[in-house]
């Protein structure tokens, strides 16, 4: 039996005083041999290897044209595994980046992933830790051949002894992650259990387990944790926290109080984004609710509906609508775009334009674009001019 000479570097499993590991490997006398005998090898804590071969004699034989796969095992495969053991035994942030199509790619690609797009960060990270990718990464780094099948065999032997490299150590943080196996997914993405605990605490007020996507967003996106905590505190929900965390620079778009305030009033997410786009403050919903003696969530959702059509109604607009019995307007963006273009053409060369929100309210009250054209020709420029119901009836009859 021969024990190889160790070099510098980490030890199996990262344990300086670790026990020797005994693996069963296939031993081939030809690179193309289909049949192979098996025998045991021992990998010591210093990464030296004991085999049943006289390795020096086998190397001489290989120089004369012979072959022994265990020479490659000792000289190539085990040093290759040693070079990546820290990546496998510790959470390492995956070098991935998003694509325009919504997927994820590996930054330092090899033949196995050069033209490949992954559905998510977890899938990309698992590929980075796969034997296929690790072998190609080692080959590229060392510029030396490496037997992929032998590397997989040794890697599998390691995992049988120490446990899967794809699994996180058992930890109380499992209770903080919604999906079964979610802590393992986060581990391969470089997020350790103690970090999971810290990230979960950012979602102020959330008492339920959080999705894997929430934790990934905090690590792989540019969201400000302090901003996120303030926004979530106003509407503590794990799915809302995740949605907020995945927004593009939300702290630049509006203060946390605005995001969280609208969400607390039950505004749908798409409508919330529209409200932020047209800069309607959440305080307007409460002011309108007081003035109209209506629940604030009802007014908030109405404002959201109007915002989706690019409109920002004030109390005066709502009073006109209420005067005409309209309590649930449904403005059409397409119809309103067309009406705005028609009115611009109608008023070409005249200084008095009509605001988009006023046109939207006129359309809601009068019912047709033709009727709106008629009142515009009669000098109406604001929806407030329609507070006189009898005057509206006269306009409608005139529009005939």
Short mmCIF file of C-alpha atoms in Angstrom, two decimals:
data_model
loop_
_atom_site.label_atom_id
_atom_site.label_comp_id
_atom_site.label_asym_id
_atom_site.label_seq_id
_atom_site.Cartn_x
_atom_site.Cartn_y
_atom_site.Cartn_z
CA UNK A 1 0.00 0.00 0.00
CA UNK A 2 1.16 3.53 -0.73
CA UNK A 3 0.25 6.82 0.92
CA UNK A 4 0.57 9.87 -1.25
CA UNK A 5 2.25 13.07 -0.10
CA UNK A 6 -0.22 15.80 0.95
CA UNK A 7 -0.08 19.41 -0.13
CA UNK A 8 -1.42 22.57 1.44
CA UNK A 9 -5.12 23.34 1.65
CA UNK A 10 -8.35 22.53 3.43
CA UNK A 11 -9.21 19.10 4.71
CA UNK A 12 -12.22 16.86 3.97
CA UNK A 13 -15.38 18.47 5.23
CA UNK A 14 -13.37 21.45 6.46
CA UNK A 15 -12.45 19.68 9.72
CA UNK A 16 -8.76 20.11 10.68
CA UNK A 17 -8.99 17.15 13.06
CA UNK A 18 -11.30 15.14 10.85
CA UNK A 19 -11.26 11.38 10.70
CA UNK A 20 -9.86 9.58 7.63
CA UNK A 21 -12.48 8.84 4.98
CA UNK A 22 -12.56 5.41 3.39
CA UNK A 23 -14.09 5.24 -0.09
CA UNK A 24 -14.66 2.38 -2.51
CA UNK A 25 -13.48 3.31 -6.01
CA UNK A 26 -13.36 1.62 -9.37
CA UNK A 27 -9.86 0.77 -10.60
CA UNK A 28 -9.32 0.48 -14.37
CA UNK A 29 -6.25 -0.74 -16.24
CA UNK A 30 -7.32 1.04 -19.42
CA UNK A 31 -8.98 4.43 -20.04
CA UNK A 32 -11.56 2.70 -22.23
CA UNK A 33 -12.15 -0.37 -20.07
CA UNK A 34 -15.82 -1.12 -19.41
CA UNK A 35 -15.13 -3.54 -16.58
CA UNK A 36 -13.24 -2.46 -13.49
CA UNK A 37 -12.42 -4.00 -10.17
CA UNK A 38 -13.10 -2.07 -6.99
CA UNK A 39 -11.00 -1.47 -3.93
CA UNK A 40 -10.83 0.86 -0.95
CA UNK A 41 -8.80 4.04 -0.69
CA UNK A 42 -8.38 6.21 2.38
CA UNK A 43 -8.34 10.00 2.26
CA UNK A 44 -6.64 11.37 5.35
CA UNK A 45 -7.38 14.70 7.08
CA UNK A 46 -4.28 16.22 5.45
CA UNK A 47 -5.57 15.10 2.01
CA UNK A 48 -2.91 12.43 1.58
CA UNK A 49 -4.32 9.24 0.05
CA UNK A 50 -3.60 5.60 0.84
CA UNK A 51 -4.19 3.09 -1.99
CA UNK A 52 -3.35 -0.60 -2.40
CA UNK A 53 -1.01 0.34 -5.29
CA UNK A 54 2.66 1.13 -5.45
CA UNK A 55 1.94 4.52 -7.02
CA UNK A 56 5.56 5.23 -7.99
CA UNK A 57 5.72 1.95 -9.89
CA UNK A 58 2.34 2.65 -11.52
CA UNK A 59 3.58 6.07 -12.67
CA UNK A 60 6.61 4.45 -14.28
CA UNK A 61 4.28 1.99 -15.98
CA UNK A 62 2.12 4.82 -17.29
CA UNK A 63 5.22 6.56 -18.66
CA UNK A 64 5.93 3.38 -20.62
CA UNK A 65 2.38 3.26 -22.06
CA UNK A 66 0.48 1.50 -19.29
CA UNK A 67 -2.49 2.85 -17.38
CA UNK A 68 -3.82 2.86 -13.82
CA UNK A 69 -6.87 4.98 -13.02
CA UNK A 70 -5.82 5.30 -9.39
CA UNK A 71 -2.84 7.41 -10.43
CA UNK A 72 -5.29 9.90 -11.94
CA UNK A 73 -7.40 9.56 -8.80
CA UNK A 74 -4.50 10.60 -6.55
CA UNK A 75 -2.81 13.09 -8.85
CA UNK A 76 -5.84 14.77 -10.46
CA UNK A 77 -9.27 13.91 -9.11
CA UNK A 78 -8.78 14.22 -5.36
CA UNK A 79 -6.76 17.48 -5.69
CA UNK A 80 -9.60 18.79 -7.90
CA UNK A 81 -12.16 17.95 -5.23
CA UNK A 82 -9.91 19.52 -2.64
CA UNK A 83 -9.86 22.76 -4.66
CA UNK A 84 -13.65 23.09 -4.56
CA UNK A 85 -14.41 21.64 -1.13
CA UNK A 86 -14.93 25.07 0.44
CA UNK A 87 -17.58 25.88 -2.17
CA UNK A 88 -19.35 22.61 -1.44
CA UNK A 89 -19.23 22.70 2.35
CA UNK A 90 -20.08 26.37 2.86
CA UNK A 91 -22.81 28.70 1.64
CA UNK A 92 -21.29 30.73 -1.19
CA UNK A 93 -23.19 33.49 -2.99
CA UNK A 94 -23.89 32.25 -6.50
CA UNK A 95 -22.33 34.23 -9.34
CA UNK A 96 -25.51 34.67 -11.34
CA UNK A 97 -27.29 37.55 -13.06
CA UNK A 98 -30.80 38.16 -14.40
CA UNK A 99 -31.65 38.06 -18.09
CA UNK A 100 -33.96 40.34 -20.05
CA UNK A 101 -36.33 37.40 -20.47
CA UNK A 102 -36.78 37.04 -16.72
CA UNK A 103 -34.45 34.08 -16.21
CA UNK A 104 -30.97 33.78 -14.72
CA UNK A 105 -27.57 32.96 -16.18
CA UNK A 106 -24.20 32.03 -14.74
CA UNK A 107 -21.56 34.77 -14.91
CA UNK A 108 -18.54 32.53 -15.47
CA UNK A 109 -19.88 30.05 -17.94
CA UNK A 110 -18.43 26.85 -19.35
CA UNK A 111 -19.64 24.50 -22.06
CA UNK A 112 -22.33 23.11 -19.74
CA UNK A 113 -24.05 26.46 -19.27
CA UNK A 114 -22.70 28.88 -21.89
CA UNK A 115 -26.02 29.17 -23.74
CA UNK A 116 -28.27 28.07 -20.90
CA UNK A 117 -30.87 30.14 -19.08
CA UNK A 118 -32.18 28.98 -15.71
CA UNK A 119 -35.71 29.56 -14.42
CA UNK A 120 -34.48 30.94 -11.10
CA UNK A 121 -31.54 31.65 -8.82
CA UNK A 122 -31.87 28.30 -7.03
CA UNK A 123 -31.62 26.31 -10.26
CA UNK A 124 -28.59 28.31 -11.39
CA UNK A 125 -26.90 27.93 -7.99
CA UNK A 126 -27.47 24.17 -7.93
CA UNK A 127 -25.89 23.93 -11.36
CA UNK A 128 -22.82 25.81 -10.11
CA UNK A 129 -22.41 23.14 -7.41
CA UNK A 130 -23.01 20.21 -9.75
CA UNK A 131 -20.22 17.79 -10.65
CA UNK A 132 -20.62 18.66 -14.34
CA UNK A 133 -19.93 22.36 -13.78
CA UNK A 134 -17.25 21.86 -11.13
CA UNK A 135 -15.27 19.56 -13.40
CA UNK A 136 -15.32 22.08 -16.24
CA UNK A 137 -14.41 24.91 -13.86
CA UNK A 138 -11.41 22.96 -12.52
CA UNK A 139 -10.31 22.03 -16.03
CA UNK A 140 -10.44 25.68 -17.10
CA UNK A 141 -8.59 26.85 -14.00
CA UNK A 142 -5.87 24.21 -13.97
CA UNK A 143 -5.74 23.61 -17.72
CA UNK A 144 -5.32 19.90 -17.06
CA UNK A 145 -7.54 16.94 -17.95
CA UNK A 146 -9.97 15.60 -15.36
CA UNK A 147 -12.06 12.42 -15.49
CA UNK A 148 -15.63 13.59 -14.86
CA UNK A 149 -16.95 10.10 -14.06
CA UNK A 150 -14.21 9.55 -11.51
CA UNK A 151 -14.82 12.98 -9.97
CA UNK A 152 -18.54 12.18 -9.63
CA UNK A 153 -17.68 8.83 -8.06
CA UNK A 154 -15.43 10.39 -5.41
CA UNK A 155 -17.89 13.23 -4.80
CA UNK A 156 -20.70 10.71 -4.25
CA UNK A 157 -18.48 8.80 -1.80
CA UNK A 158 -17.86 11.97 0.17
CA UNK A 159 -21.58 12.67 0.34
CA UNK A 160 -22.40 9.16 1.56
CA UNK A 161 -20.09 9.76 4.51
CA UNK A 162 -20.68 13.42 5.42
CA UNK A 163 -24.11 14.03 3.90
CA UNK A 164 -25.29 15.88 0.82
CA UNK A 165 -23.44 19.03 -0.17
CA UNK A 166 -26.81 20.34 -1.36
CA UNK A 167 -28.35 20.33 2.13
CA UNK A 168 -28.06 22.91 4.87
CA UNK A 169 -27.31 21.79 8.42
CA UNK A 170 -30.48 21.31 10.45
CA UNK A 171 -31.40 24.58 12.11
CA UNK A 172 -34.32 26.32 13.82
CA UNK A 173 -34.43 28.73 10.85
CA UNK A 174 -36.34 26.03 8.93
CA UNK A 175 -39.50 27.32 10.64
CA UNK A 176 -38.96 30.74 9.03
CA UNK A 177 -39.05 29.45 5.43
CA UNK A 178 -42.38 28.55 3.85
CA UNK A 179 -41.39 25.86 1.34
CA UNK A 180 -40.34 22.35 2.40
CA UNK A 181 -36.61 22.12 1.75
CA UNK A 182 -36.44 25.90 1.45
CA UNK A 183 -33.51 26.16 3.86
CA UNK A 184 -31.54 23.84 1.55
CA UNK A 185 -32.36 26.02 -1.46
CA UNK A 186 -31.13 29.07 0.41
CA UNK A 187 -27.98 27.24 1.50
CA UNK A 188 -26.91 26.44 -2.07
CA UNK A 189 -27.59 30.09 -2.94
CA UNK A 190 -25.15 31.21 -0.28
CA UNK A 191 -27.58 32.09 2.51
CA UNK A 192 -26.71 30.38 5.79
CA UNK A 193 -29.35 29.62 8.45
CA UNK A 194 -28.17 32.39 10.80
CA UNK A 195 -28.47 34.86 7.90
CA UNK A 196 -31.99 33.55 7.22
CA UNK A 197 -32.90 34.58 10.78
CA UNK A 198 -31.53 38.07 10.27
CA UNK A 199 -33.29 38.54 6.93
CA UNK A 200 -36.62 37.30 8.31
CA UNK A 201 -36.43 39.96 11.02
CA UNK A 202 -36.44 42.66 8.32
CA UNK A 203 -40.10 41.85 7.56
CA UNK A 204 -41.42 43.72 10.59
CA UNK A 205 -44.65 42.29 11.95
CA UNK A 206 -44.76 39.19 9.73
CA UNK A 207 -45.48 36.14 11.86
CA UNK A 208 -45.84 33.52 9.12
CA UNK A 209 -43.01 31.72 7.29
CA UNK A 210 -41.61 33.69 4.36
CA UNK A 211 -41.11 32.36 0.80
CA UNK A 212 -37.65 31.44 -0.46
CA UNK A 213 -38.04 34.25 -3.00
CA UNK A 214 -38.16 36.82 -0.17
CA UNK A 215 -34.73 35.86 1.14
CA UNK A 216 -33.26 35.67 -2.36
CA UNK A 217 -34.49 39.18 -3.13
CA UNK A 218 -32.75 40.63 -0.07
CA UNK A 219 -29.44 39.05 -1.07
CA UNK A 220 -29.55 39.24 -4.86
CA UNK A 221 -31.48 42.50 -5.34
CA UNK A 222 -30.77 46.10 -4.27
CA UNK A 223 -33.69 46.67 -1.89
CA UNK A 224 -32.97 48.77 1.22
CA UNK A 225 -33.77 46.58 4.27
CA UNK A 226 -34.72 49.58 6.41
CA UNK A 227 -37.12 50.83 3.72
CA UNK A 228 -38.60 47.34 3.31
CA UNK A 229 -39.14 46.90 7.03
CA UNK A 230 -40.98 50.21 7.27
CA UNK A 231 -43.21 49.40 4.29
CA UNK A 232 -44.03 45.86 5.46
CA UNK A 233 -44.81 47.02 9.00
CA UNK A 234 -47.90 48.82 7.66
CA UNK A 235 -49.21 45.68 6.02
CA UNK A 236 -47.39 42.66 7.52
CA UNK A 237 -47.90 39.82 5.07
CA UNK A 238 -45.25 37.39 3.73
CA UNK A 239 -46.39 37.61 0.11
CA UNK A 240 -46.54 41.40 0.18
CA UNK A 241 -43.07 41.50 1.75
CA UNK A 242 -41.76 39.31 -1.07
CA UNK A 243 -43.45 41.38 -3.76
CA UNK A 244 -42.02 44.60 -2.33
CA UNK A 245 -38.53 43.08 -2.07
CA UNK A 246 -38.54 42.22 -5.79
CA UNK A 247 -39.53 45.70 -6.98
CA UNK A 248 -36.93 47.68 -8.90
CA UNK A 249 -35.48 50.38 -6.60
CA UNK A 250 -38.83 50.96 -4.82
CA UNK A 251 -37.20 53.35 -2.34
CA UNK A 252 -36.43 55.70 -5.25
CA UNK A 253 -40.02 55.56 -6.45
CA UNK A 254 -41.81 56.56 -3.26
CA UNK A 255 -41.34 56.56 0.53
CA UNK A 256 -42.09 53.34 2.39
CA UNK A 257 -45.09 55.00 4.05
CA UNK A 258 -46.77 55.45 0.65
CA UNK A 259 -46.24 51.85 -0.47
CA UNK A 260 -47.28 50.39 2.85
CA UNK A 261 -50.16 52.84 3.29
CA UNK A 262 -51.81 51.94 -0.01
CA UNK A 263 -51.31 48.22 0.61
CA UNK A 264 -52.83 48.55 4.10
CA UNK A 265 -55.96 50.01 2.45
CA UNK A 266 -56.29 46.95 0.24
CA UNK A 267 -55.30 48.55 -3.06
CA UNK A 268 -54.39 45.88 -5.66
CA UNK A 269 -50.71 45.82 -6.54
CA UNK A 270 -51.16 46.91 -10.15
CA UNK A 271 -53.31 49.84 -9.05
CA UNK A 272 -50.74 50.73 -6.38
CA UNK A 273 -48.02 51.04 -9.01
CA UNK A 274 -50.34 53.26 -11.06
CA UNK A 275 -51.03 55.48 -8.04
CA UNK A 276 -47.31 55.91 -7.48
CA UNK A 277 -46.81 56.71 -11.19
CA UNK A 278 -49.31 59.57 -11.04
CA UNK A 279 -48.06 60.68 -7.60
CA UNK A 280 -51.33 60.38 -5.67
CA UNK A 281 -50.51 60.42 -1.93
CA UNK A 282 -52.24 57.94 0.34
CA UNK A 283 -53.45 60.84 2.49
CA UNK A 284 -55.88 61.74 -0.30
CA UNK A 285 -57.84 58.54 0.29
CA UNK A 286 -58.37 59.44 3.94
CA UNK A 287 -59.28 63.05 3.14
CA UNK A 288 -61.84 61.94 0.53
CA UNK A 289 -63.21 59.33 2.92
CA UNK A 290 -63.85 62.04 5.52
CA UNK A 291 -65.40 64.47 3.03
CA UNK A 292 -67.63 61.88 1.38
CA UNK A 293 -68.44 59.91 4.56
CA UNK A 294 -67.22 56.70 2.94
CA UNK A 295 -64.75 54.02 4.10
CA UNK A 296 -61.14 54.86 3.28
CA UNK A 297 -60.47 51.43 1.66
CA UNK A 298 -63.37 52.04 -0.74
CA UNK A 299 -61.99 55.44 -1.78
CA UNK A 300 -58.48 54.01 -2.05
CA UNK A 301 -59.62 51.33 -4.49
CA UNK A 302 -61.56 53.94 -6.48
CA UNK A 303 -58.48 56.11 -6.71
CA UNK A 304 -56.54 53.06 -7.85
CA UNK A 305 -59.07 52.39 -10.62
CA UNK A 306 -58.77 55.99 -11.81
CA UNK A 307 -54.98 55.89 -11.62
CA UNK A 308 -54.91 52.86 -13.92
CA UNK A 309 -56.51 55.12 -16.52
CA UNK A 310 -53.96 57.86 -15.84
CA UNK A 311 -56.38 60.06 -13.85
CA UNK A 312 -56.10 61.82 -10.49
CA UNK A 313 -59.61 62.83 -9.36
CA UNK A 314 -60.07 65.36 -6.55
CA UNK A 315 -62.99 65.93 -4.20
CA UNK A 316 -64.65 68.12 -6.85
CA UNK A 317 -64.58 65.28 -9.37
CA UNK A 318 -66.06 62.82 -6.88
CA UNK A 319 -68.83 65.30 -6.00
CA UNK A 320 -69.79 65.56 -9.68
CA UNK A 321 -69.91 61.77 -9.94
CA UNK A 322 -71.97 61.46 -6.74
CA UNK A 323 -74.37 64.18 -8.00
CA UNK A 324 -75.11 61.93 -10.94
CA UNK A 325 -75.41 58.73 -8.91
CA UNK A 326 -72.07 57.28 -9.97
CA UNK A 327 -70.33 55.56 -7.06
CA UNK A 328 -68.24 52.98 -8.93
CA UNK A 329 -66.73 54.48 -12.05
CA UNK A 330 -64.85 52.25 -14.48
CA UNK A 331 -62.85 54.54 -16.76
CA UNK A 332 -61.48 52.92 -19.91
CA UNK A 333 -57.90 53.85 -20.75
CA UNK A 334 -58.41 53.11 -24.43
CA UNK A 335 -61.64 55.14 -24.71
CA UNK A 336 -60.08 57.97 -22.75
CA UNK A 337 -56.96 58.05 -24.93
CA UNK A 338 -59.17 58.33 -27.99
CA UNK A 339 -61.32 61.06 -26.42
CA UNK A 340 -58.24 63.09 -25.42
CA UNK A 341 -56.95 62.96 -28.99
CA UNK A 342 -60.36 63.99 -30.36
CA UNK A 343 -60.70 66.92 -27.94
CA UNK A 344 -57.15 68.09 -28.70
CA UNK A 345 -58.08 68.14 -32.37
CA UNK A 346 -61.36 69.87 -31.58
CA UNK A 347 -59.61 72.62 -29.61
CA UNK A 348 -56.66 72.99 -31.97
CA UNK A 349 -55.41 76.53 -31.86
CA UNK A 350 -57.45 77.41 -28.77
CA UNK A 351 -55.70 78.09 -25.47
CA UNK A 352 -58.14 76.39 -23.10
CA UNK A 353 -57.27 72.68 -22.89
CA UNK A 354 -59.26 70.11 -20.92
CA UNK A 355 -57.46 67.95 -18.35
CA UNK A 356 -57.50 64.18 -18.78
CA UNK A 357 -59.27 63.62 -15.46
CA UNK A 358 -61.96 66.17 -16.34
CA UNK A 359 -62.54 64.43 -19.67
CA UNK A 360 -62.76 61.08 -17.89
CA UNK A 361 -65.42 62.38 -15.50
CA UNK A 362 -67.32 64.02 -18.36
CA UNK A 363 -67.31 60.70 -20.20
CA UNK A 364 -68.55 58.84 -17.10
CA UNK A 365 -71.41 61.32 -16.61
CA UNK A 366 -72.43 61.86 -20.24
CA UNK A 367 -71.86 58.30 -21.40
CA UNK A 368 -70.54 58.87 -24.94
CA UNK A 369 -67.68 60.69 -26.60
CA UNK A 370 -70.20 62.40 -28.90
CA UNK A 371 -71.92 63.95 -25.87
CA UNK A 372 -68.58 65.10 -24.47
CA UNK A 373 -67.76 66.75 -27.81
CA UNK A 374 -71.07 68.62 -27.61
CA UNK A 375 -70.45 70.10 -24.16
CA UNK A 376 -66.87 70.99 -25.08
CA UNK A 377 -68.22 72.98 -28.05
CA UNK A 378 -70.54 74.78 -25.63
CA UNK A 379 -67.59 75.92 -23.56
CA UNK A 380 -67.41 73.28 -20.82
CA UNK A 381 -63.77 72.81 -19.78
CA UNK A 382 -64.06 71.28 -16.31
CA UNK A 383 -66.09 68.44 -14.87
CA UNK A 384 -67.24 70.82 -12.14
CA UNK A 385 -69.42 72.55 -14.73
CA UNK A 386 -71.66 69.46 -14.62
CA UNK A 387 -72.75 69.97 -10.99
CA UNK A 388 -76.01 71.36 -12.46
CA UNK A 389 -77.90 68.16 -13.38
CA UNK A 390 -80.57 70.01 -15.35
CA UNK A 391 -77.88 71.70 -17.43
CA UNK A 392 -76.42 68.28 -18.20
CA UNK A 393 -79.82 67.03 -19.33
CA UNK A 394 -80.12 70.02 -21.67
CA UNK A 395 -76.65 69.29 -23.07
CA UNK A 396 -77.53 65.66 -23.65
CA UNK A 397 -80.73 66.61 -25.50
CA UNK A 398 -78.78 69.11 -27.59
CA UNK A 399 -76.17 66.44 -28.40
CA UNK A 400 -79.14 64.30 -29.48
#
